[in-house]
mmCIF file of C-alpha atoms in Angstrom:
data_model
loop_
_atom_site.group_PDB
_atom_site.id
_atom_site.type_symbol
_atom_site.label_atom_id
_atom_site.label_comp_id
_atom_site.label_asym_id
_atom_site.label_seq_id
_atom_site.Cartn_x
_atom_site.Cartn_y
_atom_site.Cartn_z
ATOM 1 C CA MET A 193 99.189 138.920 -50.631
ATOM 2 C CA LYS A 194 101.900 141.059 -48.988
ATOM 3 C CA ASN A 195 102.772 142.617 -52.368
ATOM 4 C CA ILE A 196 99.247 143.849 -53.143
ATOM 5 C CA LYS A 197 99.105 147.480 -54.269
ATOM 6 C CA LEU A 198 95.638 147.468 -55.880
ATOM 7 C CA ALA A 199 92.279 146.004 -54.855
ATOM 8 C CA ILE A 200 89.766 145.789 -57.713
ATOM 9 C CA PHE A 201 86.153 145.578 -56.538
ATOM 10 C CA ASP A 202 83.125 144.340 -58.412
ATOM 11 C CA MET A 203 80.046 146.308 -57.369
ATOM 12 C CA ASP A 204 76.697 144.521 -57.711
ATOM 13 C CA GLY A 205 76.360 141.637 -55.291
ATOM 14 C CA LEU A 206 79.842 142.121 -53.863
ATOM 15 C CA MET A 207 79.639 145.597 -52.307
ATOM 16 C CA LEU A 208 75.991 146.475 -52.839
ATOM 17 C CA ASP A 209 72.951 144.296 -52.291
ATOM 18 C CA THR A 210 71.548 145.052 -55.763
ATOM 19 C CA GLU A 211 71.325 141.611 -57.315
ATOM 20 C CA SER A 212 68.577 140.383 -55.014
ATOM 21 C CA LEU A 213 66.690 143.667 -55.588
ATOM 22 C CA TYR A 214 67.050 143.257 -59.350
ATOM 23 C CA ILE A 215 65.819 139.664 -59.330
ATOM 24 C CA ASP A 216 62.858 140.641 -57.132
ATOM 25 C CA ALA A 217 61.950 143.454 -59.558
ATOM 26 C CA CYS A 218 62.316 141.164 -62.586
ATOM 27 C CA LEU A 219 60.122 138.457 -61.112
ATOM 28 C CA SER A 220 57.514 140.988 -59.981
ATOM 29 C CA ILE A 221 57.231 142.522 -63.470
ATOM 30 C CA ALA A 222 57.213 139.034 -65.030
ATOM 31 C CA ASN A 223 54.394 137.906 -62.742
ATOM 32 C CA LYS A 224 52.315 141.025 -63.442
ATOM 33 C CA ASN A 225 52.635 140.464 -67.194
ATOM 34 C CA ASN A 226 52.534 136.642 -67.294
ATOM 35 C CA TYR A 227 56.068 136.437 -68.714
ATOM 36 C CA ASN A 228 57.757 133.054 -68.494
ATOM 37 C CA ILE A 229 60.840 134.253 -66.613
ATOM 38 C CA THR A 230 62.427 132.197 -63.860
ATOM 39 C CA LYS A 231 64.955 132.982 -61.166
ATOM 40 C CA GLU A 232 67.277 130.391 -62.775
ATOM 41 C CA LEU A 233 67.215 132.331 -66.063
ATOM 42 C CA LEU A 234 67.926 135.622 -64.277
ATOM 43 C CA ILE A 235 70.858 134.135 -62.375
ATOM 44 C CA LYS A 236 72.536 133.435 -65.725
ATOM 45 C CA THR A 237 72.624 137.193 -66.335
ATOM 46 C CA ILE A 238 74.524 138.093 -63.166
ATOM 47 C CA GLY A 239 77.926 139.685 -63.633
ATOM 48 C CA ILE A 240 77.711 140.365 -67.370
ATOM 49 C CA THR A 241 77.191 143.428 -69.551
ATOM 50 C CA ALA A 242 73.741 144.664 -70.567
ATOM 51 C CA ALA A 243 74.421 143.534 -74.152
ATOM 52 C CA ASP A 244 75.305 140.001 -73.044
ATOM 53 C CA GLU A 245 72.254 139.930 -70.770
ATOM 54 C CA GLU A 246 70.090 140.918 -73.731
ATOM 55 C CA ASN A 247 71.469 138.024 -75.797
ATOM 56 C CA ILE A 248 70.715 135.506 -73.041
ATOM 57 C CA LEU A 249 67.168 136.798 -72.532
ATOM 58 C CA ARG A 250 66.399 137.018 -76.253
ATOM 59 C CA ASN A 251 67.634 133.459 -76.809
ATOM 60 C CA ALA A 252 65.539 132.171 -73.902
ATOM 61 C CA LEU A 253 62.369 134.211 -74.465
ATOM 62 C CA GLY A 254 62.245 134.559 -78.258
ATOM 63 C CA ALA A 255 62.482 137.407 -80.726
ATOM 64 C CA ASP A 256 58.896 138.576 -80.061
ATOM 65 C CA PHE A 257 59.416 139.097 -76.324
ATOM 66 C CA PRO A 258 59.087 142.837 -75.445
ATOM 67 C CA LEU A 259 62.546 142.900 -73.905
ATOM 68 C CA ASP A 260 63.099 146.662 -74.016
ATOM 69 C CA THR A 261 59.825 147.408 -72.218
ATOM 70 C CA TYR A 262 60.434 144.613 -69.714
ATOM 71 C CA ARG A 263 63.945 145.855 -68.910
ATOM 72 C CA GLU A 264 62.810 149.484 -68.601
ATOM 73 C CA ASN A 265 60.053 148.462 -66.193
ATOM 74 C CA THR A 266 62.327 146.290 -64.042
ATOM 75 C CA ILE A 267 65.099 148.883 -63.863
ATOM 76 C CA GLU A 268 62.574 151.615 -63.024
ATOM 77 C CA SER A 269 61.038 149.431 -60.312
ATOM 78 C CA MET A 270 64.412 148.590 -58.791
ATOM 79 C CA PHE A 271 65.759 152.151 -58.860
ATOM 80 C CA ASN A 272 62.504 153.555 -57.464
ATOM 81 C CA ARG A 273 62.825 151.151 -54.556
ATOM 82 C CA ILE A 274 66.454 152.201 -53.986
ATOM 83 C CA GLU A 275 65.456 155.872 -54.196
ATOM 84 C CA GLN A 276 62.815 155.308 -51.495
ATOM 85 C CA GLU A 277 64.596 152.798 -49.247
ATOM 86 C CA GLY A 278 68.300 153.340 -49.965
ATOM 87 C CA ILE A 279 70.812 150.623 -50.752
ATOM 88 C CA ALA A 280 72.603 148.401 -48.281
ATOM 89 C CA VAL A 281 76.336 147.794 -48.399
ATOM 90 C CA LYS A 282 77.500 144.267 -47.721
ATOM 91 C CA GLU A 283 78.669 143.311 -44.260
ATOM 92 C CA GLY A 284 82.371 144.002 -43.699
ATOM 93 C CA LEU A 285 82.800 146.319 -46.699
ATOM 94 C CA LEU A 286 83.408 149.517 -44.747
ATOM 95 C CA GLU A 287 85.932 147.796 -42.490
ATOM 96 C CA LEU A 288 87.753 146.403 -45.541
ATOM 97 C CA LEU A 289 87.890 149.840 -47.176
ATOM 98 C CA ASP A 290 89.291 151.281 -43.933
ATOM 99 C CA PHE A 291 91.941 148.546 -43.805
ATOM 100 C CA LEU A 292 92.992 149.136 -47.420
ATOM 101 C CA GLU A 293 93.226 152.894 -46.820
ATOM 102 C CA ASP A 294 95.259 152.379 -43.638
ATOM 103 C CA ASN A 295 97.680 150.229 -45.672
ATOM 104 C CA ASN A 296 97.893 152.596 -48.686
ATOM 105 C CA ILE A 297 96.363 150.070 -51.084
ATOM 106 C CA LEU A 298 94.664 151.598 -54.124
ATOM 107 C CA LYS A 299 90.967 150.813 -54.671
ATOM 108 C CA VAL A 300 89.114 150.633 -57.987
ATOM 109 C CA VAL A 301 85.546 149.661 -58.837
ATOM 110 C CA ALA A 302 85.279 147.464 -61.947
ATOM 111 C CA THR A 303 81.599 146.863 -62.693
ATOM 112 C CA SER A 304 79.687 145.583 -65.701
ATOM 113 C CA ARG A 305 76.984 148.166 -64.992
ATOM 114 C CA TYR A 306 77.015 151.290 -67.149
ATOM 115 C CA ARG A 307 78.477 154.469 -65.653
ATOM 116 C CA ASP A 308 75.347 156.568 -65.080
ATOM 117 C CA LYS A 309 73.703 153.956 -62.859
ATOM 118 C CA ALA A 310 76.945 152.712 -61.289
ATOM 119 C CA GLU A 311 77.938 156.138 -60.016
ATOM 120 C CA TRP A 312 74.392 156.821 -58.810
ATOM 121 C CA LEU A 313 74.366 153.557 -56.835
ATOM 122 C CA LEU A 314 77.783 154.171 -55.290
ATOM 123 C CA GLU A 315 76.678 157.685 -54.352
ATOM 124 C CA LYS A 316 73.432 156.386 -52.799
ATOM 125 C CA ALA A 317 75.453 153.883 -50.764
ATOM 126 C CA GLY A 318 77.783 156.656 -49.600
ATOM 127 C CA ILE A 319 80.966 154.974 -50.855
ATOM 128 C CA LYS A 320 81.686 156.564 -54.241
ATOM 129 C CA ASP A 321 84.446 158.786 -52.866
ATOM 130 C CA ARG A 322 86.213 155.830 -51.230
ATOM 131 C CA PHE A 323 87.607 154.671 -54.612
ATOM 132 C CA HIS A 324 90.406 156.067 -56.752
ATOM 133 C CA LYS A 325 88.717 155.120 -60.046
ATOM 134 C CA ILE A 326 85.446 153.655 -61.278
ATOM 135 C CA ILE A 327 85.561 151.567 -64.454
ATOM 136 C CA CYS A 328 82.235 150.565 -65.977
ATOM 137 C CA GLY A 329 80.868 148.224 -68.617
ATOM 138 C CA ASP A 330 80.644 151.072 -71.119
ATOM 139 C CA ASP A 331 84.365 151.811 -70.653
ATOM 140 C CA VAL A 332 85.548 148.520 -72.192
ATOM 141 C CA LYS A 333 84.933 146.734 -75.462
ATOM 142 C CA ASN A 334 84.394 143.268 -73.976
ATOM 143 C CA GLY A 335 82.595 142.638 -70.708
ATOM 144 C CA LYS A 336 83.204 139.909 -68.157
ATOM 145 C CA PRO A 337 84.166 137.060 -68.542
ATOM 146 C CA ALA A 338 86.683 138.806 -70.822
ATOM 147 C CA PRO A 339 89.617 140.262 -68.830
ATOM 148 C CA ASP A 340 89.388 143.786 -70.296
ATOM 149 C CA ILE A 341 87.948 145.630 -67.282
ATOM 150 C CA PHE A 342 90.513 144.240 -64.814
ATOM 151 C CA LEU A 343 93.451 144.838 -67.137
ATOM 152 C CA LYS A 344 92.228 148.409 -67.663
ATOM 153 C CA ALA A 345 92.106 148.910 -63.875
ATOM 154 C CA CYS A 346 95.741 147.867 -63.542
ATOM 155 C CA LYS A 347 96.802 150.043 -66.461
ATOM 156 C CA LEU A 348 94.945 153.135 -65.212
ATOM 157 C CA MET A 349 96.453 152.790 -61.752
ATOM 158 C CA GLY A 350 99.958 151.981 -63.041
ATOM 159 C CA VAL A 351 100.069 148.689 -61.132
ATOM 160 C CA ASP A 352 101.370 145.384 -62.485
ATOM 161 C CA LYS A 353 98.686 142.685 -62.487
ATOM 162 C CA SER A 354 100.885 140.575 -60.189
ATOM 163 C CA GLU A 355 100.400 143.300 -57.546
ATOM 164 C CA ALA A 356 96.596 143.379 -57.816
ATOM 165 C CA VAL A 357 93.738 141.359 -56.386
ATOM 166 C CA VAL A 358 90.168 141.156 -57.665
ATOM 167 C CA LEU A 359 87.212 140.855 -55.287
ATOM 168 C CA GLU A 360 84.241 139.247 -57.032
ATOM 169 C CA ASP A 361 80.973 137.489 -56.338
ATOM 170 C CA SER A 362 80.141 136.090 -59.785
ATOM 171 C CA ILE A 363 81.506 133.208 -61.808
ATOM 172 C CA ASN A 364 81.906 135.514 -64.825
ATOM 173 C CA GLY A 365 83.971 137.880 -62.688
ATOM 174 C CA LEU A 366 86.132 134.986 -61.515
ATOM 175 C CA LYS A 367 86.630 133.882 -65.131
ATOM 176 C CA ALA A 368 87.586 137.446 -66.095
ATOM 177 C CA ALA A 369 90.151 137.653 -63.296
ATOM 178 C CA LYS A 370 91.588 134.287 -64.279
ATOM 179 C CA ALA A 371 91.789 135.371 -67.939
ATOM 180 C CA ALA A 372 93.593 138.542 -66.793
ATOM 181 C CA GLU A 373 95.940 136.399 -64.666
ATOM 182 C CA ILE A 374 95.076 138.420 -61.550
ATOM 183 C CA LYS A 375 94.557 136.864 -58.127
ATOM 184 C CA CYS A 376 90.874 136.683 -57.248
ATOM 185 C CA ILE A 377 88.962 136.302 -54.022
ATOM 186 C CA LEU A 378 85.438 135.035 -54.666
ATOM 187 C CA ILE A 379 82.862 136.115 -52.095
ATOM 188 C CA PRO A 380 79.591 134.360 -53.008
ATOM 189 C CA ASP A 381 76.304 136.223 -53.125
ATOM 190 C CA ILE A 382 73.327 134.685 -54.932
ATOM 191 C CA ILE A 383 75.304 132.046 -56.840
ATOM 192 C CA ASN A 384 77.337 129.474 -54.949
ATOM 193 C CA PRO A 385 80.588 128.612 -56.736
#
């Protein structure tokens, strides 16, 4: 780890406590509308792109399920809550960012979330300006578990992948780091490895 020049951070569940908020919003909307959605099904959608999430939900809930309306309602519910209450950063994050800055290690966010919401969340948490770059799910062709987002981070920062480390909380993120052949530190959130 002495040769690390770049730390690549996932966002949801790793830095920000959004995954539990999202699951709460999903289950609340499901209960209000008598949708057959379980926490186990939602956990399968953690750490993937919106398109991959849609495929999982459509396969599980059927072609007639009003997925677009359901997703709009859950996202609106979650973001309204964040707007009112704010968003918590995970314990130890600020100290880690300070350490990386003190040691001149570059920092990049690599999230499956699309840019408009990702930047808004990072801004709400007060940490957006702590990163050199933000790479989002809509910036790459293939989302996690494909390696694209982590390889793009290395390329944009001009750092060899052997000099990078990925910080992740999801299995799909771990698989993406492994596929990219980049060291990964898994910090569990909702899913235990």
